[in-house]
Coordinates of C-alpha atoms in Angstrom, one line a residue:
Chain A
M1 CA -202.6 77.3 74.0
I2 CA -204.5 77.4 76.5
N3 CA -203.5 80.9 77.8
E4 CA -203.3 82.1 73.8
L5 CA -207.1 80.9 73.1
S6 CA -208.2 82.2 76.3
N7 CA -206.7 85.7 75.8
E8 CA -208.1 84.9 72.2
I9 CA -211.3 84.8 73.6
D10 CA -210.9 87.6 76.2
L11 CA -210.0 90.2 73.6
G12 CA -212.9 89.1 71.4
K13 CA -210.9 87.3 68.6
T14 CA -213.0 84.5 68.4
T15 CA -215.6 82.8 70.8
P16 CA -216.3 79.8 72.3
S17 CA -219.1 78.9 69.7
R18 CA -216.5 79.2 66.8
L19 CA -214.1 77.5 67.9
T20 CA -215.7 74.5 68.7
A21 CA -217.4 74.4 65.7
R22 CA -213.6 75.2 64.2
Y23 CA -211.7 71.6 66.0
L24 CA -214.9 70.3 65.0
R25 CA -214.9 71.0 61.1
Q26 CA -210.5 69.9 62.1
I27 CA -211.8 66.2 63.3
K28 CA -214.5 66.0 60.0
K29 CA -211.9 67.1 57.9
I30 CA -208.7 64.6 59.0
D31 CA -209.6 62.2 61.4
F32 CA -211.2 59.8 58.7
K33 CA -207.2 59.0 58.2
L34 CA -206.1 59.1 62.2
K35 CA -209.6 57.6 64.2
S36 CA -208.3 59.4 66.6
F37 CA -211.9 59.4 67.9
L38 CA -214.1 57.0 68.9
R39 CA -217.1 59.5 68.8
T40 CA -217.9 63.2 68.9
R41 CA -220.6 65.2 70.1
E42 CA -221.1 67.5 67.7
K43 CA -224.7 68.6 68.7
E44 CA -223.5 68.8 72.8
A45 CA -220.8 70.1 72.7
L46 CA -222.4 73.4 70.3
A47 CA -225.1 74.0 73.0
E48 CA -222.8 74.2 75.3
A49 CA -219.9 76.9 73.2
Q50 CA -223.6 78.7 73.1
E51 CA -223.8 78.7 77.0
A52 CA -219.9 79.7 77.0
D53 CA -220.5 82.5 74.4
K54 CA -223.0 84.1 77.1
R55 CA -220.4 84.0 80.3
V56 CA -217.6 85.7 78.0
K57 CA -221.0 88.4 77.5
L58 CA -221.7 88.2 80.6
G59 CA -217.6 89.0 81.6
K60 CA -218.0 86.0 84.0
R61 CA -215.8 83.4 82.3
M62 CA -215.0 80.5 85.0
S63 CA -211.7 79.4 84.0
K64 CA -208.8 79.7 81.3
I65 CA -210.5 76.3 80.1
D66 CA -214.4 78.0 79.9
G67 CA -215.6 77.7 76.4
L68 CA -212.1 75.5 74.5
P69 CA -213.4 72.3 72.9
I70 CA -210.8 69.2 75.0
S71 CA -211.5 65.8 74.4
I72 CA -211.4 63.1 77.1
K73 CA -210.3 59.3 76.8
D74 CA -213.2 56.9 76.3
I75 CA -212.0 54.9 79.4
I76 CA -213.9 57.8 81.7
C77 CA -217.3 58.6 82.5
L78 CA -219.4 60.8 80.9
M79 CA -223.0 60.9 82.4
G80 CA -225.6 60.1 79.8
E81 CA -223.3 58.8 77.1
E82 CA -221.8 55.7 75.7
T83 CA -218.2 55.5 77.6
T84 CA -216.1 51.9 76.4
A85 CA -212.9 51.7 77.0
A86 CA -212.8 50.4 73.4
S87 CA -213.9 47.2 74.7
N88 CA -216.3 45.1 73.1
I89 CA -218.0 43.8 76.3
L90 CA -218.3 47.5 77.3
K91 CA -220.3 48.2 73.8
G92 CA -222.8 50.2 74.4
F93 CA -222.8 51.1 78.1
I94 CA -224.0 54.1 79.4
P95 CA -223.0 55.6 82.7
S96 CA -225.5 57.0 85.3
Y97 CA -222.8 59.9 86.4
D98 CA -220.0 61.9 85.4
A99 CA -216.1 60.9 86.3
T100 CA -215.3 63.8 89.6
V101 CA -212.3 64.8 86.6
V102 CA -215.4 65.5 84.6
K103 CA -217.7 67.6 86.3
K104 CA -214.2 68.8 87.1
L105 CA -213.2 70.3 84.1
K106 CA -217.1 70.8 83.0
D107 CA -217.2 73.0 85.9
A108 CA -214.4 74.7 84.8
G109 CA -216.6 75.7 81.7
A110 CA -214.3 73.1 79.2
I111 CA -216.0 71.5 76.0
I112 CA -215.6 68.0 75.8
I113 CA -215.8 67.0 72.1
G114 CA -215.3 63.8 72.3
K115 CA -214.3 60.8 73.0
N116 CA -210.5 59.4 72.7
N117 CA -209.8 55.5 70.9
L118 CA -207.7 53.6 72.9
D119 CA -206.3 49.8 73.4
A120 CA -209.1 48.4 75.0
F121 CA -209.1 48.7 79.0
A122 CA -205.9 50.7 78.2
H123 CA -204.0 47.3 77.6
G124 CA -201.5 47.9 75.2
S125 CA -199.2 50.7 73.9
S126 CA -200.2 50.8 70.4
T127 CA -203.7 51.6 70.6
E128 CA -203.8 48.5 67.9
N129 CA -205.5 46.9 70.6
S130 CA -208.8 48.9 70.3
D131 CA -211.8 46.8 70.3
F132 CA -213.0 48.9 67.5
F133 CA -210.3 49.7 65.1
A134 CA -206.5 51.3 65.1
T135 CA -205.3 54.9 65.6
K136 CA -202.4 56.2 63.9
N137 CA -199.9 58.3 64.1
P138 CA -201.0 62.2 62.6
W139 CA -196.1 62.6 62.0
D140 CA -196.5 59.3 59.3
L141 CA -199.5 56.9 59.1
S142 CA -197.8 54.0 58.6
K143 CA -196.8 54.6 62.5
V144 CA -198.7 53.8 65.6
P145 CA -199.0 56.6 68.3
G146 CA -198.0 54.7 70.9
G147 CA -200.8 53.7 74.0
S148 CA -202.7 53.3 75.6
S149 CA -203.7 56.9 75.4
G150 CA -203.0 56.6 72.0
G151 CA -206.1 58.9 70.4
S152 CA -205.3 61.6 72.9
A153 CA -202.4 62.0 71.9
A154 CA -203.0 61.9 67.7
A155 CA -205.5 63.9 68.8
V156 CA -203.8 66.6 71.0
S157 CA -201.1 66.0 68.8
A158 CA -203.3 67.0 65.3
E159 CA -204.8 69.8 66.9
L160 CA -208.6 68.6 67.4
S161 CA -208.5 69.1 70.7
V162 CA -207.1 72.1 72.7
F163 CA -206.1 69.0 75.2
S164 CA -206.9 65.6 76.1
I165 CA -207.5 63.0 79.9
G166 CA -205.7 60.3 79.5
T167 CA -204.6 57.6 81.9
D168 CA -201.4 56.1 82.9
T169 CA -201.2 52.4 84.9
G170 CA -197.3 51.5 83.1
G171 CA -196.7 54.7 80.8
S172 CA -200.1 55.1 78.8
I173 CA -200.0 59.0 78.9
R174 CA -195.9 59.1 78.9
Q175 CA -195.5 56.8 76.0
P176 CA -197.9 58.1 73.3
A177 CA -197.7 61.9 74.0
S178 CA -193.4 60.9 73.2
F179 CA -194.7 59.0 69.9
C180 CA -196.6 62.0 69.1
G181 CA -194.4 64.8 69.8
V182 CA -196.7 66.5 73.3
V183 CA -196.3 67.1 76.3
G184 CA -197.8 64.1 78.9
F185 CA -197.9 64.2 82.3
K186 CA -198.4 61.3 84.6
P187 CA -199.3 63.3 88.5
S188 CA -198.5 61.2 91.9
Y189 CA -200.7 58.8 92.2
G190 CA -203.4 59.9 94.1
R191 CA -203.3 63.4 93.5
V192 CA -206.3 63.3 90.8
S193 CA -209.4 61.5 91.4
R194 CA -210.1 58.2 89.8
Y195 CA -213.7 58.2 91.0
G196 CA -215.5 57.5 87.0
V197 CA -212.3 55.9 85.7
I198 CA -213.1 52.4 84.4
A199 CA -210.1 50.7 86.5
M200 CA -207.5 48.9 85.1
A201 CA -205.1 48.1 88.1
S202 CA -205.8 50.4 90.7
S203 CA -202.4 50.4 92.9
L204 CA -201.3 52.3 89.8
D205 CA -204.1 53.6 87.7
V206 CA -203.6 57.7 87.2
V207 CA -205.0 60.2 85.4
G208 CA -203.2 63.1 83.7
P209 CA -203.6 65.7 81.0
I210 CA -202.0 65.4 77.5
T211 CA -201.1 68.9 75.9
K212 CA -199.5 71.0 73.7
N213 CA -197.5 73.0 75.9
V214 CA -196.0 72.3 79.9
A215 CA -198.1 75.5 81.1
D216 CA -201.1 73.4 79.5
A217 CA -200.0 70.8 81.8
K218 CA -200.3 72.8 84.5
E219 CA -203.4 74.4 84.3
V220 CA -205.0 71.0 83.6
F221 CA -202.9 69.7 86.6
N222 CA -204.6 72.6 88.8
I223 CA -208.0 72.5 88.0
I224 CA -208.8 68.1 88.0
K225 CA -206.4 68.0 91.5
G226 CA -207.1 67.4 94.7
V227 CA -209.3 65.8 97.1
D228 CA -212.0 63.8 96.5
K229 CA -214.9 62.0 99.2
L230 CA -215.1 59.6 96.0
D231 CA -212.2 58.4 95.9
A232 CA -210.3 57.3 99.6
T233 CA -206.9 56.7 97.8
T234 CA -207.0 60.8 96.9
I235 CA -204.5 62.8 98.4
E236 CA -203.3 65.8 99.9
K237 CA -199.5 67.5 98.1
K238 CA -197.2 65.7 101.0
N239 CA -193.4 65.5 101.1
R240 CA -192.1 62.4 101.8
G241 CA -189.2 64.2 103.4
N242 CA -186.6 63.8 101.0
K243 CA -183.9 66.6 101.5
K244 CA -184.6 69.2 99.2
S245 CA -180.6 70.9 98.8
S246 CA -180.1 75.3 98.9
A247 CA -177.6 75.0 95.4
K248 CA -179.6 74.7 92.3
A249 CA -180.9 70.9 91.9
K250 CA -179.2 67.9 90.6
V251 CA -180.7 65.7 88.5
G252 CA -180.5 62.3 88.4
I253 CA -179.1 59.8 85.6
I254 CA -179.2 55.9 85.4
R255 CA -176.1 54.4 84.8
G256 CA -176.7 51.2 82.5
I257 CA -180.1 53.2 81.0
E258 CA -177.9 54.0 77.7
D259 CA -178.3 49.9 76.7
R260 CA -181.3 49.6 76.6
I261 CA -182.0 52.7 74.2
K262 CA -183.2 50.5 70.7
D263 CA -183.0 53.7 68.2
K264 CA -180.2 56.2 67.2
S265 CA -182.6 59.4 67.6
T266 CA -183.8 58.2 70.7
R267 CA -180.2 58.0 71.9
V268 CA -179.6 61.6 70.6
A269 CA -182.8 63.0 73.1
Y270 CA -181.3 61.0 75.5
L271 CA -177.6 61.8 75.2
G272 CA -178.9 66.0 73.8
S273 CA -181.1 65.9 76.7
I274 CA -178.5 66.4 79.2
E275 CA -176.4 68.7 77.6
V276 CA -179.9 71.3 77.3
L277 CA -179.7 70.5 81.4
K278 CA -176.0 71.2 82.1
R279 CA -176.4 74.9 79.6
L280 CA -179.4 75.5 82.4
G281 CA -177.0 75.1 84.8
Y282 CA -177.6 71.5 86.3
Q283 CA -174.9 69.5 87.7
I284 CA -175.4 65.9 86.5
Q285 CA -174.8 63.0 88.8
D286 CA -175.1 58.7 87.8
Y287 CA -176.5 56.9 90.1
D288 CA -177.1 53.0 90.6
F289 CA -180.6 52.1 90.3
G290 CA -180.9 47.9 90.2
F291 CA -184.5 47.5 88.6
L292 CA -184.1 49.0 85.4
D293 CA -185.1 45.2 84.0
L294 CA -186.5 44.1 87.0
G295 CA -189.2 46.6 86.9
L296 CA -191.1 45.4 84.2
P297 CA -191.9 41.4 85.2
V298 CA -192.8 43.0 88.9
Y299 CA -195.5 44.9 87.3
Y300 CA -196.7 42.2 84.9
I301 CA -197.0 40.6 87.9
L302 CA -199.0 42.9 90.3
Q303 CA -201.0 44.7 86.9
T304 CA -202.6 41.2 86.0
A305 CA -203.2 40.1 89.5
E306 CA -205.0 43.5 89.3
V307 CA -206.0 43.2 86.6
S308 CA -208.2 40.1 86.8
S309 CA -209.9 41.4 90.3
N310 CA -210.9 44.2 88.3
L311 CA -212.4 42.3 85.3
S312 CA -213.9 39.6 87.2
R313 CA -217.1 42.6 87.6
Y314 CA -217.9 42.1 83.8
D315 CA -220.2 39.0 84.8
G316 CA -222.6 39.2 82.7
M317 CA -225.5 39.7 85.0
K318 CA -225.1 44.0 86.0
Y319 CA -224.5 45.4 82.5
G320 CA -221.9 44.5 79.5
Y321 CA -221.9 42.4 77.7
S322 CA -224.2 38.9 77.9
L323 CA -225.9 36.1 76.9
L324 CA -228.5 36.6 78.5
R325 CA -229.9 39.6 76.1
E326 CA -229.8 36.6 73.4
E327 CA -231.0 34.2 75.5
Q328 CA -232.5 33.5 78.9
D329 CA -232.9 30.3 80.0
L330 CA -229.1 29.5 81.4
T331 CA -227.4 28.3 83.5
L332 CA -225.3 31.1 86.0
N333 CA -222.2 29.3 84.6
D334 CA -223.3 29.7 81.2
V335 CA -223.7 33.3 81.7
Y336 CA -220.3 33.8 83.1
F337 CA -218.3 31.7 81.3
N338 CA -219.6 32.8 77.4
S339 CA -220.4 36.6 78.1
R340 CA -216.7 36.5 79.4
T341 CA -215.0 34.1 77.0
I342 CA -217.2 36.5 74.1
G343 CA -216.8 39.7 75.1
F344 CA -213.3 40.2 76.2
G345 CA -210.7 40.3 73.6
E346 CA -207.4 38.7 73.3
E347 CA -204.8 40.7 75.2
A348 CA -207.6 41.3 78.4
K349 CA -207.8 37.3 77.8
R350 CA -204.0 37.0 78.8
R351 CA -204.1 39.2 81.6
I352 CA -207.3 37.8 83.5
M353 CA -205.6 35.1 83.5
L354 CA -202.2 35.9 84.0
G355 CA -203.7 37.4 87.1
N356 CA -205.5 34.5 88.9
F357 CA -202.3 31.7 87.4
V358 CA -200.3 34.6 90.1
L359 CA -202.9 34.9 92.6
S360 CA -203.5 31.0 92.9
S361 CA -202.8 30.0 95.7
G362 CA -199.1 27.6 94.9
Y363 CA -197.6 30.6 93.5
Y364 CA -199.1 33.4 95.4
D365 CA -196.3 33.8 97.8
A366 CA -193.5 33.1 94.1
Y367 CA -194.8 35.5 92.3
Y368 CA -197.1 37.9 93.6
K369 CA -196.4 38.6 97.1
K370 CA -192.6 38.8 95.8
A371 CA -193.4 41.0 93.6
M372 CA -195.1 43.2 96.2
Q373 CA -191.5 42.7 98.3
I374 CA -189.2 43.6 94.6
R375 CA -191.9 46.5 95.2
T376 CA -191.3 48.3 98.1
Q377 CA -186.9 48.3 97.0
I378 CA -187.5 49.9 93.9
I379 CA -189.3 52.7 95.7
D380 CA -186.1 52.4 98.7
G381 CA -184.4 52.4 95.2
Y382 CA -186.0 56.0 94.2
D383 CA -185.1 57.2 97.6
Q384 CA -181.9 57.0 97.5
I385 CA -181.0 58.7 94.4
F386 CA -183.4 61.4 95.6
N387 CA -181.6 61.9 98.9
E388 CA -179.5 63.4 96.3
C389 CA -180.9 65.1 93.6
E390 CA -184.3 66.3 92.8
F391 CA -185.0 64.9 89.4
I392 CA -184.3 61.8 87.2
L393 CA -184.2 62.1 83.7
T394 CA -184.5 58.7 81.6
P395 CA -185.5 58.4 77.7
V396 CA -189.3 57.5 77.6
S397 CA -189.5 54.3 75.8
P398 CA -186.7 52.7 74.1
S399 CA -187.5 52.9 70.6
I400 CA -189.5 56.3 68.6
A401 CA -193.1 55.5 66.8
F402 CA -193.2 52.5 65.4
T403 CA -194.5 50.6 62.1
Q404 CA -198.6 49.2 62.7
G405 CA -198.5 45.7 63.2
E406 CA -194.9 45.2 64.2
K407 CA -195.3 44.2 67.7
T408 CA -199.0 42.5 67.6
S409 CA -197.4 39.4 67.4
D410 CA -195.4 39.0 70.2
P411 CA -197.0 40.4 73.4
V412 CA -193.7 40.2 75.7
E413 CA -191.7 42.6 72.8
M414 CA -195.3 45.1 73.4
Y415 CA -194.7 44.9 77.0
L416 CA -190.6 46.0 76.5
E417 CA -191.8 49.7 75.2
D418 CA -192.3 50.7 78.6
L419 CA -189.4 49.1 80.5
F420 CA -188.7 53.2 81.9
T421 CA -192.2 54.5 82.6
V422 CA -193.6 51.1 84.5
V423 CA -191.3 51.0 87.1
V424 CA -192.3 54.9 87.9
N425 CA -196.2 53.6 88.2
L426 CA -194.5 51.0 90.7
A427 CA -193.0 53.8 93.4
G428 CA -196.3 56.1 92.5
L429 CA -194.4 59.4 91.6
P430 CA -194.9 62.5 89.5
A431 CA -193.4 61.8 86.1
I432 CA -193.2 63.8 81.7
S433 CA -193.1 62.9 78.5
M434 CA -191.0 66.1 77.3
P435 CA -190.9 66.5 73.4
Y436 CA -186.8 67.0 72.2
N437 CA -186.7 67.2 68.7
V438 CA -188.4 65.3 65.2
S439 CA -186.0 62.8 64.0
E440 CA -184.7 62.8 61.1
S441 CA -187.0 60.1 60.4
G442 CA -189.7 62.8 60.6
L443 CA -190.7 61.4 64.2
P444 CA -190.6 62.9 66.9
T445 CA -188.4 62.2 70.0
A446 CA -188.6 62.5 73.7
V447 CA -187.6 62.3 77.4
Q448 CA -188.4 61.4 80.8
F449 CA -188.8 63.8 83.9
I450 CA -189.7 62.2 87.2
A451 CA -189.5 63.6 90.4
P452 CA -190.1 62.3 94.5
Y453 CA -193.3 61.4 94.8
S454 CA -196.1 64.6 95.5
M455 CA -193.1 66.5 93.5
D456 CA -195.9 67.1 90.4
E457 CA -195.4 71.3 90.9
E458 CA -191.9 71.1 91.0
L459 CA -191.3 68.8 88.2
L460 CA -194.1 70.9 85.8
D461 CA -191.8 74.0 86.9
F462 CA -188.7 72.2 86.2
S463 CA -189.6 70.4 82.4
R464 CA -191.2 74.2 81.4
E465 CA -188.0 75.8 81.8
F466 CA -186.4 72.5 79.9
E467 CA -189.2 73.4 76.9
K468 CA -187.9 76.9 76.9
K469 CA -184.4 75.5 76.1
V470 CA -185.5 73.1 73.4
N471 CA -188.2 74.9 71.9
F472 CA -190.3 72.4 70.5
K473 CA -192.4 73.6 67.8
E474 CA -192.7 71.5 64.8
K475 CA -196.5 70.1 64.1
P476 CA -197.0 67.1 62.0
Q477 CA -198.3 68.1 58.4
I478 CA -201.0 65.1 57.7
Chain B
M1 CA -191.8 25.3 86.4
K2 CA -193.2 23.7 83.4
I3 CA -196.9 25.4 82.7
T4 CA -198.8 22.7 80.8
E5 CA -202.4 22.4 79.2
Q6 CA -203.7 21.9 82.5
T7 CA -202.3 24.8 84.3
I8 CA -204.4 26.4 81.2
K9 CA -207.0 24.5 82.0
K10 CA -207.4 25.3 85.8
V11 CA -206.7 28.7 85.5
A12 CA -209.1 29.8 82.7
E13 CA -211.6 28.1 84.9
L14 CA -210.6 30.3 87.6
S15 CA -210.9 32.7 84.9
R16 CA -214.6 32.3 84.1
L17 CA -213.3 31.8 80.4
K18 CA -213.2 29.3 78.0
F19 CA -210.1 28.4 75.4
E20 CA -210.9 25.3 73.2
G21 CA -209.1 23.1 70.8
R22 CA -206.2 25.1 68.4
Q23 CA -206.8 28.2 70.9
T24 CA -205.6 26.0 74.3
T25 CA -202.2 25.7 73.0
E26 CA -201.6 29.0 71.2
F27 CA -202.5 30.6 74.3
L28 CA -200.2 28.3 75.5
A29 CA -197.5 29.4 73.7
Q30 CA -198.1 32.8 74.7
F31 CA -198.6 32.6 78.1
S32 CA -195.4 30.2 78.7
S33 CA -193.0 33.1 77.5
I34 CA -194.9 35.3 79.4
I35 CA -194.5 33.7 83.0
E36 CA -190.7 32.9 81.4
F37 CA -190.5 36.7 80.9
V38 CA -191.4 37.2 84.6
N39 CA -189.7 34.6 86.4
Q40 CA -186.7 36.8 85.8
I41 CA -187.5 38.1 90.1
N42 CA -186.8 34.6 90.7
A43 CA -183.2 36.1 91.1
V44 CA -184.2 38.7 93.5
D45 CA -183.4 37.7 96.9
A46 CA -186.0 40.1 98.6
K47 CA -186.4 37.7 102.3
D48 CA -187.7 39.5 104.9
I49 CA -188.7 42.0 102.7
K50 CA -191.7 44.2 103.6
V51 CA -194.1 44.3 101.0
T52 CA -195.8 47.1 99.6
Y53 CA -199.8 47.2 98.7
E54 CA -200.2 50.8 98.2
V55 CA -197.9 54.1 98.2
T56 CA -199.6 56.7 99.4
G57 CA -199.5 55.6 103.2
L58 CA -203.2 56.0 103.9
K59 CA -204.7 54.2 106.0
N60 CA -208.6 53.4 106.4
I61 CA -210.7 55.9 105.6
F62 CA -213.7 55.9 108.1
R63 CA -216.7 58.6 107.4
E64 CA -219.8 58.4 109.3
D65 CA -222.0 56.1 108.0
K66 CA -224.7 58.1 105.9
I67 CA -225.1 57.8 102.6
E68 CA -223.1 61.1 101.0
C69 CA -222.5 62.5 96.9
L70 CA -225.3 59.7 95.8
D71 CA -228.4 60.9 94.0
F72 CA -228.3 58.5 91.1
D73 CA -231.3 58.1 89.5
R74 CA -232.6 54.1 89.6
G75 CA -233.5 54.3 85.9
K76 CA -230.7 55.9 84.8
L77 CA -228.7 53.4 87.1
L78 CA -230.6 49.8 85.5
I79 CA -230.5 50.9 82.1
N80 CA -227.7 48.7 80.8
T81 CA -228.8 45.5 82.8
P82 CA -229.4 43.0 80.9
I83 CA -233.2 41.6 81.8
L84 CA -234.8 43.6 84.6
E85 CA -238.4 42.9 86.5
G86 CA -239.4 46.2 87.1
T87 CA -236.7 47.8 88.9
E88 CA -235.6 43.8 89.3
I89 CA -232.5 43.1 88.5
I90 CA -233.3 39.3 87.4
V91 CA -230.2 36.2 87.0
P92 CA -230.0 32.7 87.1
A93 CA -230.6 31.0 90.1
V94 CA -226.8 30.6 92.1
F95 CA -228.4 27.2 93.5
G96 CA -230.2 24.2 91.7
E97 CA -230.2 21.1 89.3
K98 CA -229.1 23.2 86.5
N99 CA -225.9 24.4 87.9
D100 CA -224.5 21.0 89.3
K101 CA -221.6 20.9 87.1

């Protein structure tokens, strides 16, 4: 997609202005059904596109994405423009700086045409938990697009933006990409700066692209990756010391994972992908991994502990919703309790409560510390598998896109959506969601590939091979 | 271990959140089912295993004590603040009668 559009611009078949206007028109035409955007930047985007037009004329395009209309998840700060994380508590919040990822995209000439919807604070797997409105799946409007980057995945799938930038703490790039039939790439922890990205769980959060294909994911990753002075957790590419075999790579699968798949379409995609890899000449080997079911409880302890800490900054004093805006004769505690109780949605409250519970004295050792110990075992478990193979194949989620409202009343049921994705975040590994086919019910299916830490580029090259063989070309009809 | 209304009240206090009446009972049910779910970790023996806080292996990152990379406009920084007096943020008193609760 990026290559094709970039070539069209270079050959004079289109211009950044015409392209941007075309995408904005599509949004007007379709997005009232999908609701994938929280805000669009029509005037600003068209003005920026005119600047890009000038660069084209001068032969000074800054990158392949120069002049392409793209979008970003509304958890990423855009200087001077409302950024809400789809939460009421940040409604009206205007950042005074750009996130590093935004700065890099702007420096490459990308035209940001709008901000995509998400589950509030990225808490959710269906984008129904946005405090503003739910996003629909472009393949079937009665289904969810997945989440939390559901607005991003829906927009890219429906071609309302060339690509979108999402975030992934436990599957929030991969699962919506799988539900919407697009590519979702979660880089290794630390490869992309999080400066200016509203924090969810700091030891797990990563920023990554949602794109139409692997070539685009690679292009965008190359632009946004790298060490950032403003994010001390960023690292250069490095090898954890896993063996590299000289023969054609081996792909690992996990014993018993099939029993956790909930529908036929997902099983077909998973088993079909094994056959595709065999045809490509890969040897498939199965391994024991004792953390298939444990990853999720460990994740829900660590993630909520970090969420409770990160969300403690919303105190009604400095920014965000505050009772002080309405009444001034208040005590400190009046401001804290009321601003937070009114400002936060149900799911944020649940996670803050669970996080403070597992961190509180008397429970810390049994929950938080223990979860961090099991996290070590999980990393070791992956290391053992990666001693023998280069990549791991798993499903992305237990089922394909589900119906709106189906899982909103039971939090644990919603958490189980992320069974196969959260465990990857605990180990900080790179992983990608790859479209496989369209099921009988007309919804896309997908599989996940996981690579050793920092082997992002290798994972993308491998996924490209798979993509060529699978040749997924279907588009949603809206 | 059983989660009671008392537990919810205590954690809500720590979280600076209020739950009242029916909300507390509803929340108690959801919270209990989540705790029951995460209790699966009880079955694991992780004694003497070291903890993992983060995965990069990075240690402390040091730099000269000089301001870098920051060129914030003070006015722009403060536009999100609920109450301002000039360029100062106004907040309720931390100490004093009114907070004696």
